[in-house]
């Protein structure tokens, strides 16, 4: 599912790089069909046109950047995945479990995949279970797989949420409260 969504989004992005008008002609019929089937205007044609005009400006800006600037988002994304794999490796070491590259890649991949395609927010519950299941299939004992999976998700999901909550309490909510 995630691969299909990624492929579709990449294709739409590539079409948009070529021509925003072609992209608008491509996505307008499905939007009209959805509006007609639902018997209400789910998405406004003018809103789509405005959005694509803004996207066109962004794409033009992106296209004029040097190659290093255009590749930076991909480098940051890959770097983030690399850090996630280093974190999972450190968790394996902390719990004195043998590390295999397959377990690290599969654990991070399943956790990320189920964070995205899960019906629960951030894949809570499903991502941990899927990662633990995959780790057990790669010869990690069940108890260790569950603890490693929960610890990894604690660092990846819950710790940043705690930091965000603290940041909102200290900076964001005060700014709202101080408005006249």
PDB file of C-alpha atoms in Angstrom:
ATOM      1  CA  UNK A   1       0.000   0.000   0.000  1.00  0.00           C
ATOM      2  CA  UNK A   2       2.720   2.421   1.007  1.00  0.00           C
ATOM      3  CA  UNK A   3       4.718   1.629  -2.123  1.00  0.00           C
ATOM      4  CA  UNK A   4       1.643   2.304  -4.273  1.00  0.00           C
ATOM      5  CA  UNK A   5       0.984   5.631  -2.558  1.00  0.00           C
ATOM      6  CA  UNK A   6       4.644   6.602  -2.899  1.00  0.00           C
ATOM      7  CA  UNK A   7       4.689   5.628  -6.566  1.00  0.00           C
ATOM      8  CA  UNK A   8       1.519   7.623  -7.250  1.00  0.00           C
ATOM      9  CA  UNK A   9       2.788  10.697  -5.411  1.00  0.00           C
ATOM     10  CA  UNK A  10       6.128  10.490  -7.234  1.00  0.00           C
ATOM     11  CA  UNK A  11       4.368  10.197 -10.601  1.00  0.00           C
ATOM     12  CA  UNK A  12       2.161  13.202  -9.805  1.00  0.00           C
ATOM     13  CA  UNK A  13       5.234  15.173  -8.700  1.00  0.00           C
ATOM     14  CA  UNK A  14       7.060  14.307 -11.912  1.00  0.00           C
ATOM     15  CA  UNK A  15       4.043  15.313 -13.999  1.00  0.00           C
ATOM     16  CA  UNK A  16       3.866  18.562 -12.020  1.00  0.00           C
ATOM     17  CA  UNK A  17       7.546  19.205 -12.701  1.00  0.00           C
ATOM     18  CA  UNK A  18       6.766  18.971 -16.392  1.00  0.00           C
ATOM     19  CA  UNK A  19       3.540  20.984 -16.455  1.00  0.00           C
ATOM     20  CA  UNK A  20       1.163  22.160 -13.751  1.00  0.00           C
ATOM     21  CA  UNK A  21      -1.617  22.491 -16.336  1.00  0.00           C
ATOM     22  CA  UNK A  22      -1.210  18.830 -17.340  1.00  0.00           C
ATOM     23  CA  UNK A  23      -1.347  17.839 -13.664  1.00  0.00           C
ATOM     24  CA  UNK A  24      -4.534  19.878 -13.201  1.00  0.00           C
ATOM     25  CA  UNK A  25      -6.133  18.230 -16.253  1.00  0.00           C
ATOM     26  CA  UNK A  26      -5.163  14.841 -14.836  1.00  0.00           C
ATOM     27  CA  UNK A  27      -6.577  15.284 -11.331  1.00  0.00           C
ATOM     28  CA  UNK A  28      -9.673  17.358 -12.173  1.00  0.00           C
ATOM     29  CA  UNK A  29     -11.830  14.449 -13.507  1.00  0.00           C
ATOM     30  CA  UNK A  30     -11.436  12.250 -10.380  1.00  0.00           C
ATOM     31  CA  UNK A  31     -12.290  15.241  -8.196  1.00  0.00           C
ATOM     32  CA  UNK A  32     -15.405  16.015 -10.261  1.00  0.00           C
ATOM     33  CA  UNK A  33     -16.398  12.335 -10.086  1.00  0.00           C
ATOM     34  CA  UNK A  34     -15.961  12.243  -6.300  1.00  0.00           C
ATOM     35  CA  UNK A  35     -18.003  15.431  -5.915  1.00  0.00           C
ATOM     36  CA  UNK A  36     -20.743  14.009  -8.148  1.00  0.00           C
ATOM     37  CA  UNK A  37     -20.821  10.624  -6.363  1.00  0.00           C
ATOM     38  CA  UNK A  38     -20.991  12.252  -2.936  1.00  0.00           C
ATOM     39  CA  UNK A  39     -23.575  14.767  -4.180  1.00  0.00           C
ATOM     40  CA  UNK A  40     -21.702  17.655  -2.634  1.00  0.00           C
ATOM     41  CA  UNK A  41     -18.595  19.634  -3.356  1.00  0.00           C
ATOM     42  CA  UNK A  42     -16.018  17.694  -1.399  1.00  0.00           C
ATOM     43  CA  UNK A  43     -13.160  19.558  -3.051  1.00  0.00           C
ATOM     44  CA  UNK A  44     -13.642  22.881  -4.789  1.00  0.00           C
ATOM     45  CA  UNK A  45     -12.250  23.183  -8.311  1.00  0.00           C
ATOM     46  CA  UNK A  46     -11.095  26.716  -7.541  1.00  0.00           C
ATOM     47  CA  UNK A  47      -9.308  25.511  -4.413  1.00  0.00           C
ATOM     48  CA  UNK A  48      -7.538  22.843  -6.479  1.00  0.00           C
ATOM     49  CA  UNK A  49      -6.566  25.451  -9.074  1.00  0.00           C
ATOM     50  CA  UNK A  50      -5.215  27.793  -6.365  1.00  0.00           C
ATOM     51  CA  UNK A  51      -3.330  24.961  -4.672  1.00  0.00           C
ATOM     52  CA  UNK A  52      -1.748  23.844  -7.944  1.00  0.00           C
ATOM     53  CA  UNK A  53      -0.815  27.433  -8.797  1.00  0.00           C
ATOM     54  CA  UNK A  54       0.982  27.679  -5.446  1.00  0.00           C
ATOM     55  CA  UNK A  55       2.547  24.264  -6.012  1.00  0.00           C
ATOM     56  CA  UNK A  56       3.685  25.411  -9.451  1.00  0.00           C
ATOM     57  CA  UNK A  57       5.465  28.361  -7.879  1.00  0.00           C
ATOM     58  CA  UNK A  58       7.142  26.018  -5.409  1.00  0.00           C
ATOM     59  CA  UNK A  59       8.134  23.611  -8.152  1.00  0.00           C
ATOM     60  CA  UNK A  60       9.599  26.455 -10.230  1.00  0.00           C
ATOM     61  CA  UNK A  61      11.566  27.630  -7.194  1.00  0.00           C
ATOM     62  CA  UNK A  62      12.723  24.035  -6.587  1.00  0.00           C
ATOM     63  CA  UNK A  63      13.747  23.613 -10.226  1.00  0.00           C
ATOM     64  CA  UNK A  64      15.929  26.768 -10.148  1.00  0.00           C
ATOM     65  CA  UNK A  65      17.937  25.543  -7.136  1.00  0.00           C
ATOM     66  CA  UNK A  66      21.378  23.985  -7.541  1.00  0.00           C
ATOM     67  CA  UNK A  67      21.522  20.185  -7.537  1.00  0.00           C
ATOM     68  CA  UNK A  68      22.971  20.071  -4.014  1.00  0.00           C
ATOM     69  CA  UNK A  69      19.985  22.007  -2.658  1.00  0.00           C
ATOM     70  CA  UNK A  70      17.537  19.761  -4.527  1.00  0.00           C
ATOM     71  CA  UNK A  71      19.184  16.620  -3.157  1.00  0.00           C
ATOM     72  CA  UNK A  72      19.342  17.890   0.451  1.00  0.00           C
ATOM     73  CA  UNK A  73      15.803  16.722   1.415  1.00  0.00           C
ATOM     74  CA  UNK A  74      16.621  13.211   0.207  1.00  0.00           C
ATOM     75  CA  UNK A  75      19.897  13.242   2.128  1.00  0.00           C
ATOM     76  CA  UNK A  76      18.094  14.329   5.301  1.00  0.00           C
ATOM     77  CA  UNK A  77      15.451  11.619   4.830  1.00  0.00           C
ATOM     78  CA  UNK A  78      18.082   8.927   4.340  1.00  0.00           C
ATOM     79  CA  UNK A  79      20.037  10.308   7.279  1.00  0.00           C
ATOM     80  CA  UNK A  80      16.941  10.069   9.447  1.00  0.00           C
ATOM     81  CA  UNK A  81      16.437   6.443   8.481  1.00  0.00           C
ATOM     82  CA  UNK A  82      20.103   5.782   9.177  1.00  0.00           C
ATOM     83  CA  UNK A  83      19.739   7.294  12.641  1.00  0.00           C
ATOM     84  CA  UNK A  84      16.660   5.126  13.243  1.00  0.00           C
ATOM     85  CA  UNK A  85      18.701   2.045  12.360  1.00  0.00           C
ATOM     86  CA  UNK A  86      21.528   3.151  14.650  1.00  0.00           C
ATOM     87  CA  UNK A  87      18.989   3.666  17.450  1.00  0.00           C
ATOM     88  CA  UNK A  88      17.503   0.198  16.962  1.00  0.00           C
ATOM     89  CA  UNK A  89      21.019  -1.287  16.899  1.00  0.00           C
ATOM     90  CA  UNK A  90      21.824   0.468  20.191  1.00  0.00           C
ATOM     91  CA  UNK A  91      18.613  -0.918  21.701  1.00  0.00           C
ATOM     92  CA  UNK A  92      19.595  -4.422  20.597  1.00  0.00           C
ATOM     93  CA  UNK A  93      22.978  -3.916  22.276  1.00  0.00           C
ATOM     94  CA  UNK A  94      21.365  -2.508  25.427  1.00  0.00           C
ATOM     95  CA  UNK A  95      19.273  -5.666  25.804  1.00  0.00           C
ATOM     96  CA  UNK A  96      22.252  -7.898  24.919  1.00  0.00           C
ATOM     97  CA  UNK A  97      20.636  -9.368  21.832  1.00  0.00           C
ATOM     98  CA  UNK A  98      22.621 -10.447  18.786  1.00  0.00           C
ATOM     99  CA  UNK A  99      22.282  -7.922  15.987  1.00  0.00           C
ATOM    100  CA  UNK A 100      21.693  -8.831  12.371  1.00  0.00           C
ATOM    101  CA  UNK A 101      21.372  -6.290   9.572  1.00  0.00           C
ATOM    102  CA  UNK A 102      18.147  -7.993   8.474  1.00  0.00           C
ATOM    103  CA  UNK A 103      16.575  -7.530  11.909  1.00  0.00           C
ATOM    104  CA  UNK A 104      17.553  -3.864  12.006  1.00  0.00           C
ATOM    105  CA  UNK A 105      16.274  -3.050   8.519  1.00  0.00           C
ATOM    106  CA  UNK A 106      13.092  -5.095   8.955  1.00  0.00           C
ATOM    107  CA  UNK A 107      12.369  -3.676  12.409  1.00  0.00           C
ATOM    108  CA  UNK A 108      12.708  -0.060  11.308  1.00  0.00           C
ATOM    109  CA  UNK A 109      10.838  -0.727   8.057  1.00  0.00           C
ATOM    110  CA  UNK A 110       7.861  -2.430   9.692  1.00  0.00           C
ATOM    111  CA  UNK A 111       7.643   0.182  12.408  1.00  0.00           C
ATOM    112  CA  UNK A 112       7.673   2.971   9.811  1.00  0.00           C
ATOM    113  CA  UNK A 113       5.273   1.194   7.474  1.00  0.00           C
ATOM    114  CA  UNK A 114       2.675   0.487  10.135  1.00  0.00           C
ATOM    115  CA  UNK A 115       3.020   4.021  11.498  1.00  0.00           C
ATOM    116  CA  UNK A 116       1.771   5.235   8.124  1.00  0.00           C
ATOM    117  CA  UNK A 117      -0.820   2.672   6.988  1.00  0.00           C
ATOM    118  CA  UNK A 118      -2.332   1.877  10.375  1.00  0.00           C
ATOM    119  CA  UNK A 119      -5.901   2.915  11.202  1.00  0.00           C
ATOM    120  CA  UNK A 120      -4.703   4.074  14.637  1.00  0.00           C
ATOM    121  CA  UNK A 121      -2.876   7.394  15.001  1.00  0.00           C
ATOM    122  CA  UNK A 122       0.878   6.933  14.457  1.00  0.00           C
ATOM    123  CA  UNK A 123       0.265   3.192  14.258  1.00  0.00           C
ATOM    124  CA  UNK A 124       0.035   2.934  18.031  1.00  0.00           C
ATOM    125  CA  UNK A 125      -0.202  -0.726  18.918  1.00  0.00           C
ATOM    126  CA  UNK A 126       0.038  -2.069  15.386  1.00  0.00           C
ATOM    127  CA  UNK A 127       3.527  -0.775  14.638  1.00  0.00           C
ATOM    128  CA  UNK A 128       4.911  -2.248  17.851  1.00  0.00           C
ATOM    129  CA  UNK A 129       3.191  -5.566  17.209  1.00  0.00           C
ATOM    130  CA  UNK A 130       4.317  -5.745  13.592  1.00  0.00           C
ATOM    131  CA  UNK A 131       7.916  -4.928  14.500  1.00  0.00           C
ATOM    132  CA  UNK A 132       7.897  -7.533  17.276  1.00  0.00           C
ATOM    133  CA  UNK A 133       6.392 -10.124  14.924  1.00  0.00           C
ATOM    134  CA  UNK A 134       9.008  -9.450  12.250  1.00  0.00           C
ATOM    135  CA  UNK A 135      11.822  -9.596  14.803  1.00  0.00           C
ATOM    136  CA  UNK A 136      10.592 -12.979  16.078  1.00  0.00           C
ATOM    137  CA  UNK A 137      10.606 -14.330  12.526  1.00  0.00           C
ATOM    138  CA  UNK A 138      14.271 -13.272  12.365  1.00  0.00           C
ATOM    139  CA  UNK A 139      15.152 -15.440  15.379  1.00  0.00           C
ATOM    140  CA  UNK A 140      14.877 -12.801  18.097  1.00  0.00           C
ATOM    141  CA  UNK A 141      13.197 -14.325  21.179  1.00  0.00           C
ATOM    142  CA  UNK A 142       9.588 -13.138  21.584  1.00  0.00           C
ATOM    143  CA  UNK A 143      10.154 -11.462  24.942  1.00  0.00           C
ATOM    144  CA  UNK A 144      13.172  -9.581  23.664  1.00  0.00           C
ATOM    145  CA  UNK A 145      11.394  -8.652  20.423  1.00  0.00           C
ATOM    146  CA  UNK A 146       8.488  -7.119  22.335  1.00  0.00           C
ATOM    147  CA  UNK A 147      10.730  -5.170  24.710  1.00  0.00           C
ATOM    148  CA  UNK A 148      12.975  -3.974  21.864  1.00  0.00           C
ATOM    149  CA  UNK A 149       9.980  -2.944  19.787  1.00  0.00           C
ATOM    150  CA  UNK A 150       8.355  -1.042  22.654  1.00  0.00           C
ATOM    151  CA  UNK A 151      11.623   0.659  23.586  1.00  0.00           C
ATOM    152  CA  UNK A 152      12.290   1.693  19.994  1.00  0.00           C
ATOM    153  CA  UNK A 153       8.787   3.136  19.608  1.00  0.00           C
ATOM    154  CA  UNK A 154       9.189   4.875  22.964  1.00  0.00           C
ATOM    155  CA  UNK A 155      12.230   6.708  21.647  1.00  0.00           C
ATOM    156  CA  UNK A 156      10.758   7.373  18.184  1.00  0.00           C
ATOM    157  CA  UNK A 157       7.158   8.300  19.072  1.00  0.00           C
ATOM    158  CA  UNK A 158       6.647   8.979  22.755  1.00  0.00           C
ATOM    159  CA  UNK A 159       9.838  10.845  23.670  1.00  0.00           C
ATOM    160  CA  UNK A 160       9.405  13.425  20.869  1.00  0.00           C
ATOM    161  CA  UNK A 161       5.761  13.788  21.889  1.00  0.00           C
ATOM    162  CA  UNK A 162       6.876  14.516  25.459  1.00  0.00           C
ATOM    163  CA  UNK A 163       9.421  17.064  24.196  1.00  0.00           C
ATOM    164  CA  UNK A 164       6.727  18.674  22.067  1.00  0.00           C
ATOM    165  CA  UNK A 165       4.320  18.857  24.974  1.00  0.00           C
ATOM    166  CA  UNK A 166       6.976  20.490  27.158  1.00  0.00           C
ATOM    167  CA  UNK A 167       7.868  22.922  24.351  1.00  0.00           C
ATOM    168  CA  UNK A 168       4.216  23.881  23.909  1.00  0.00           C
ATOM    169  CA  UNK A 169       3.808  24.404  27.617  1.00  0.00           C
ATOM    170  CA  UNK A 170       6.887  26.567  27.917  1.00  0.00           C
ATOM    171  CA  UNK A 171       6.787  28.537  24.660  1.00  0.00           C
ATOM    172  CA  UNK A 172       3.663  28.001  22.611  1.00  0.00           C
ATOM    173  CA  UNK A 173       0.919  28.280  25.179  1.00  0.00           C
ATOM    174  CA  UNK A 174       2.467  31.319  26.834  1.00  0.00           C
ATOM    175  CA  UNK A 175       2.538  33.093  23.485  1.00  0.00           C
ATOM    176  CA  UNK A 176      -1.178  32.430  23.037  1.00  0.00           C
ATOM    177  CA  UNK A 177      -1.992  33.509  26.575  1.00  0.00           C
ATOM    178  CA  UNK A 178      -0.056  36.786  26.226  1.00  0.00           C
ATOM    179  CA  UNK A 179      -2.043  37.988  23.207  1.00  0.00           C
ATOM    180  CA  UNK A 180      -4.304  40.991  23.863  1.00  0.00           C
TER     181      UNK A 180
END
